[in-house]
mmCIF file of C-alpha atoms in Angstrom:
data_model
loop_
_atom_site.group_PDB
_atom_site.id
_atom_site.type_symbol
_atom_site.label_atom_id
_atom_site.label_comp_id
_atom_site.label_asym_id
_atom_site.label_seq_id
_atom_site.Cartn_x
_atom_site.Cartn_y
_atom_site.Cartn_z
ATOM 1 C CA MET T 1 -2.700 35.089 10.640
ATOM 2 C CA ASP T 2 -5.737 34.590 8.440
ATOM 3 C CA GLY T 3 -7.677 32.314 10.784
ATOM 4 C CA ARG T 4 -6.483 29.034 9.314
ATOM 5 C CA ILE T 5 -5.290 26.264 11.565
ATOM 6 C CA VAL T 6 -1.922 24.859 10.578
ATOM 7 C CA ALA T 7 -0.890 21.577 12.161
ATOM 8 C CA MET T 8 2.692 21.783 13.354
ATOM 9 C CA ASP T 9 3.329 18.048 13.345
ATOM 10 C CA GLY T 10 0.691 16.808 10.926
ATOM 11 C CA LEU T 11 -2.087 14.294 11.323
ATOM 12 C CA ASP T 12 -0.101 12.051 13.673
ATOM 13 C CA SER T 13 -0.081 14.726 16.370
ATOM 14 C CA LEU T 14 -3.733 15.495 15.843
ATOM 15 C CA ALA T 15 -4.638 11.800 16.016
ATOM 16 C CA ASN T 16 -2.649 11.480 19.234
ATOM 17 C CA PHE T 17 -4.498 14.477 20.644
ATOM 18 C CA PHE T 18 -7.849 12.816 19.917
ATOM 19 C CA ALA T 19 -6.641 9.453 21.208
ATOM 20 C CA VAL T 20 -5.643 10.840 24.602
ATOM 21 C CA SER T 21 -8.415 13.397 24.921
ATOM 22 C CA PRO T 22 -11.637 12.499 26.692
ATOM 23 C CA TRP T 23 -13.832 13.127 23.634
ATOM 24 C CA HIS T 24 -15.531 9.763 24.244
ATOM 25 C CA GLU T 25 -16.845 11.325 27.444
ATOM 26 C CA TRP T 26 -18.308 14.383 25.732
ATOM 27 C CA PRO T 27 -22.077 14.792 25.651
ATOM 28 C CA ARG T 28 -23.694 12.459 23.094
ATOM 29 C CA GLU T 29 -24.584 15.285 20.724
ATOM 30 C CA GLN T 30 -20.977 16.497 20.590
ATOM 31 C CA GLN T 31 -19.641 12.961 20.078
ATOM 32 C CA ALA T 32 -22.174 12.419 17.298
ATOM 33 C CA ALA T 33 -21.195 15.692 15.612
ATOM 34 C CA LEU T 34 -17.516 14.750 15.676
ATOM 35 C CA ARG T 35 -18.214 11.261 14.331
ATOM 36 C CA LYS T 36 -20.415 12.706 11.596
ATOM 37 C CA PHE T 37 -17.649 15.099 10.581
ATOM 38 C CA LEU T 38 -15.054 12.296 10.558
ATOM 39 C CA ASN T 39 -17.335 10.076 8.465
ATOM 40 C CA VAL T 40 -18.060 12.813 5.930
ATOM 41 C CA TRP T 41 -14.379 13.786 5.736
ATOM 42 C CA TRP T 42 -13.363 10.140 5.218
ATOM 43 C CA VAL T 43 -15.812 9.679 2.354
ATOM 44 C CA HIS T 44 -14.560 12.924 0.821
ATOM 45 C CA VAL T 45 -10.935 11.714 1.028
ATOM 46 C CA LEU T 46 -11.873 8.407 -0.594
ATOM 47 C CA VAL T 47 -13.866 9.756 -3.533
ATOM 48 C CA GLU T 48 -12.023 13.012 -4.231
ATOM 49 C CA PRO T 49 -9.373 12.489 -6.912
ATOM 50 C CA ASP T 50 -7.260 15.375 -5.592
ATOM 51 C CA ALA T 51 -7.855 14.961 -1.859
ATOM 52 C CA LYS T 52 -5.458 17.062 0.198
ATOM 53 C CA VAL T 53 -4.729 14.114 2.489
ATOM 54 C CA PRO T 54 -3.766 10.706 1.084
ATOM 55 C CA ALA T 55 -6.249 7.998 2.037
ATOM 56 C CA HIS T 56 -3.593 5.917 3.801
ATOM 57 C CA ALA T 57 -2.726 8.927 6.011
ATOM 58 C CA ALA T 58 -6.407 9.657 6.663
ATOM 59 C CA LEU T 59 -6.979 6.010 7.624
ATOM 60 C CA SER T 60 -4.175 6.020 10.167
ATOM 61 C CA PHE T 61 -5.476 9.312 11.584
ATOM 62 C CA LEU T 62 -9.029 8.000 11.878
ATOM 63 C CA ALA T 63 -7.967 4.686 13.385
ATOM 64 C CA GLU T 64 -5.779 6.373 15.977
ATOM 65 C CA ALA T 65 -8.253 9.150 16.779
ATOM 66 C CA THR T 66 -11.225 6.814 17.209
ATOM 67 C CA THR T 67 -9.348 3.669 18.350
ATOM 68 C CA GLU T 68 -11.194 1.744 15.607
ATOM 69 C CA LEU T 69 -9.855 0.386 12.341
ATOM 70 C CA THR T 70 -12.391 -1.967 10.798
ATOM 71 C CA PRO T 71 -15.270 0.529 10.321
ATOM 72 C CA TRP T 72 -12.981 2.808 8.294
ATOM 73 C CA LEU T 73 -11.747 -0.133 6.231
ATOM 74 C CA ALA T 74 -15.356 -1.177 5.597
ATOM 75 C CA ASP T 75 -16.116 2.308 4.272
ATOM 76 C CA TRP T 76 -13.082 2.137 2.000
ATOM 77 C CA ALA T 77 -14.148 -1.275 0.683
ATOM 78 C CA GLU T 78 -17.563 0.173 -0.142
ATOM 79 C CA ALA T 79 -15.981 3.188 -1.863
ATOM 80 C CA LEU T 80 -13.862 0.948 -4.121
ATOM 81 C CA ALA T 81 -16.684 1.157 -6.655
ATOM 82 C CA ASP T 82 -15.316 4.647 -7.391
ATOM 83 C CA GLU T 83 -12.084 5.061 -9.351
ATOM 84 C CA PRO T 84 -10.484 7.559 -6.936
ATOM 85 C CA ALA T 85 -10.820 5.129 -4.019
ATOM 86 C CA ARG T 86 -9.137 2.423 -6.107
ATOM 87 C CA ARG T 87 -6.305 4.774 -7.023
ATOM 88 C CA HIS T 88 -5.923 5.680 -3.344
ATOM 89 C CA LEU T 89 -5.602 1.959 -2.577
ATOM 90 C CA VAL T 90 -2.793 1.593 -5.118
ATOM 91 C CA GLN T 91 -0.983 4.516 -3.449
ATOM 92 C CA ALA T 92 -1.572 2.981 -0.028
ATOM 93 C CA MET T 93 -0.052 -0.308 -1.119
ATOM 94 C CA ASP T 94 3.133 1.520 -2.063
ATOM 95 C CA GLU T 95 3.231 2.993 1.437
ATOM 96 C CA TRP T 96 2.150 -0.122 3.316
ATOM 97 C CA MET T 97 3.829 -3.144 1.727
ATOM 98 C CA TYR T 98 7.209 -2.802 3.406
ATOM 99 C CA ASP T 99 5.628 -2.907 6.858
ATOM 100 C CA LEU T 100 2.854 -5.369 6.075
ATOM 101 C CA ARG T 101 5.399 -7.863 4.747
ATOM 102 C CA GLY T 102 6.947 -7.819 8.205
ATOM 103 C CA ASP T 103 3.539 -8.252 9.864
ATOM 104 C CA ALA T 104 3.760 -4.686 11.164
ATOM 105 C CA LEU T 105 1.223 -1.909 11.108
ATOM 106 C CA PRO T 106 2.354 0.717 8.571
ATOM 107 C CA TRP T 107 1.993 3.636 10.976
ATOM 108 C CA PRO T 108 2.990 4.266 14.586
ATOM 109 C CA SER T 109 0.194 3.346 16.954
ATOM 110 C CA TRP T 110 -0.662 3.343 20.622
ATOM 111 C CA HIS T 111 -3.540 0.972 20.088
ATOM 112 C CA ASP T 112 -4.222 -2.654 19.245
ATOM 113 C CA ILE T 113 -1.279 -3.239 16.906
ATOM 114 C CA ASP T 114 -1.416 -7.010 17.344
ATOM 115 C CA ALA T 115 -4.979 -7.063 16.017
ATOM 116 C CA TRP T 116 -4.790 -4.162 13.569
ATOM 117 C CA ALA T 117 -1.851 -5.396 11.450
ATOM 118 C CA PRO T 118 -3.514 -8.767 10.682
ATOM 119 C CA ALA T 119 -6.860 -7.020 10.110
ATOM 120 C CA LEU T 120 -5.226 -4.682 7.608
ATOM 121 C CA GLN T 121 -3.465 -7.609 5.914
ATOM 122 C CA LEU T 122 -6.773 -9.463 5.639
ATOM 123 C CA TRP T 123 -8.461 -6.395 4.176
ATOM 124 C CA VAL T 124 -5.611 -6.073 1.662
ATOM 125 C CA ILE T 125 -5.965 -9.768 0.721
ATOM 126 C CA ARG T 126 -9.675 -9.259 0.082
ATOM 127 C CA HIS T 127 -9.614 -5.954 -1.770
ATOM 128 C CA ALA T 128 -6.210 -5.070 -3.183
ATOM 129 C CA PRO T 129 -5.521 -7.810 -5.772
ATOM 130 C CA THR T 130 -8.446 -6.926 -8.041
ATOM 131 C CA VAL T 131 -7.638 -3.234 -7.875
ATOM 132 C CA LEU T 132 -3.918 -3.773 -8.354
ATOM 133 C CA ARG T 133 -4.523 -5.922 -11.431
ATOM 134 C CA GLU T 134 -6.424 -2.958 -12.963
ATOM 135 C CA TYR T 135 -3.259 -0.923 -12.512
ATOM 136 C CA ASP T 136 -0.989 -3.648 -13.939
ATOM 137 C CA ALA T 137 0.651 -4.582 -10.656
ATOM 138 C CA SER T 138 3.451 -7.071 -10.858
ATOM 139 C CA ALA T 139 2.878 -10.770 -10.310
ATOM 140 C CA GLU T 140 5.447 -10.535 -7.505
ATOM 141 C CA LEU T 141 3.418 -7.953 -5.605
ATOM 142 C CA LEU T 142 0.253 -9.998 -5.982
ATOM 143 C CA GLU T 143 2.150 -13.081 -4.758
ATOM 144 C CA ASP T 144 3.420 -11.158 -1.727
ATOM 145 C CA ILE T 145 -0.156 -10.194 -0.869
ATOM 146 C CA ARG T 146 -1.309 -13.796 -1.299
ATOM 147 C CA ARG T 147 1.373 -14.859 1.189
ATOM 148 C CA PHE T 148 -0.312 -12.855 3.953
ATOM 149 C CA SER T 149 -2.830 -15.688 4.182
ATOM 150 C CA LEU T 150 -0.200 -18.416 4.615
ATOM 151 C CA PRO T 151 1.194 -19.722 7.896
ATOM 152 C CA ASP T 152 4.661 -18.402 8.719
ATOM 153 C CA SER T 153 6.265 -21.748 7.926
ATOM 154 C CA GLU T 154 5.098 -21.462 4.297
ATOM 155 C CA ARG T 155 5.079 -17.710 3.945
ATOM 156 C CA TYR T 156 8.803 -17.102 3.819
ATOM 157 C CA ASP T 157 9.955 -20.163 1.867
ATOM 158 C CA LYS T 158 11.108 -17.975 -1.036
ATOM 159 C CA PRO T 159 12.322 -14.369 -1.237
ATOM 160 C CA LEU T 160 9.831 -11.548 -1.213
ATOM 161 C CA SER T 161 9.692 -9.305 -4.274
ATOM 162 C CA ARG T 162 11.234 -5.882 -4.297
ATOM 163 C CA TRP T 163 7.944 -3.998 -4.680
ATOM 164 C CA ARG T 164 8.662 -0.362 -5.392
ATOM 165 C CA SER T 165 8.620 1.795 -2.340
ATOM 166 C CA ARG T 166 10.161 4.980 -1.099
ATOM 167 C CA ARG T 167 11.547 2.992 1.790
ATOM 168 C CA PRO T 168 14.963 1.359 1.550
ATOM 169 C CA TRP T 169 14.967 -2.394 1.097
ATOM 170 C CA PRO T 170 17.355 -4.537 3.115
ATOM 171 C CA GLU T 171 19.872 -6.363 0.984
#
């Protein structure tokens, strides 16, 4: 052992630990120190081209650990001025689209899934198309994102594209 901490189950387990721990009841100074660390780490993930944790994984960790999603999304939107944050968004879209198309949150959650999935879709509608166009995204992907803003009755009137993903697509 060289003193390093190695997560056995990854960020999901650590996020769950924070979510169920009483850290919100810690003394103010300790809460503030943890929040400051999480904020600094998040900015680092967003602007570092070779971040050790993908931004989409860091976002799910932060949302689960703090039970908040929108502040982290706001930080990401602000960081989109930097090329690494835009590249991280392109990677996130590859991870997220399968679930977002089904109105699902793209990570397991114990929290406000019914509010978080639409909030993430709205954020994607606002920020992803411009970035994805820079990276020559397909018209089909951009159309799928546009559909997030439509009512269900109009949203599924034609087939969704087969946006590349590591996840299997139903036939």
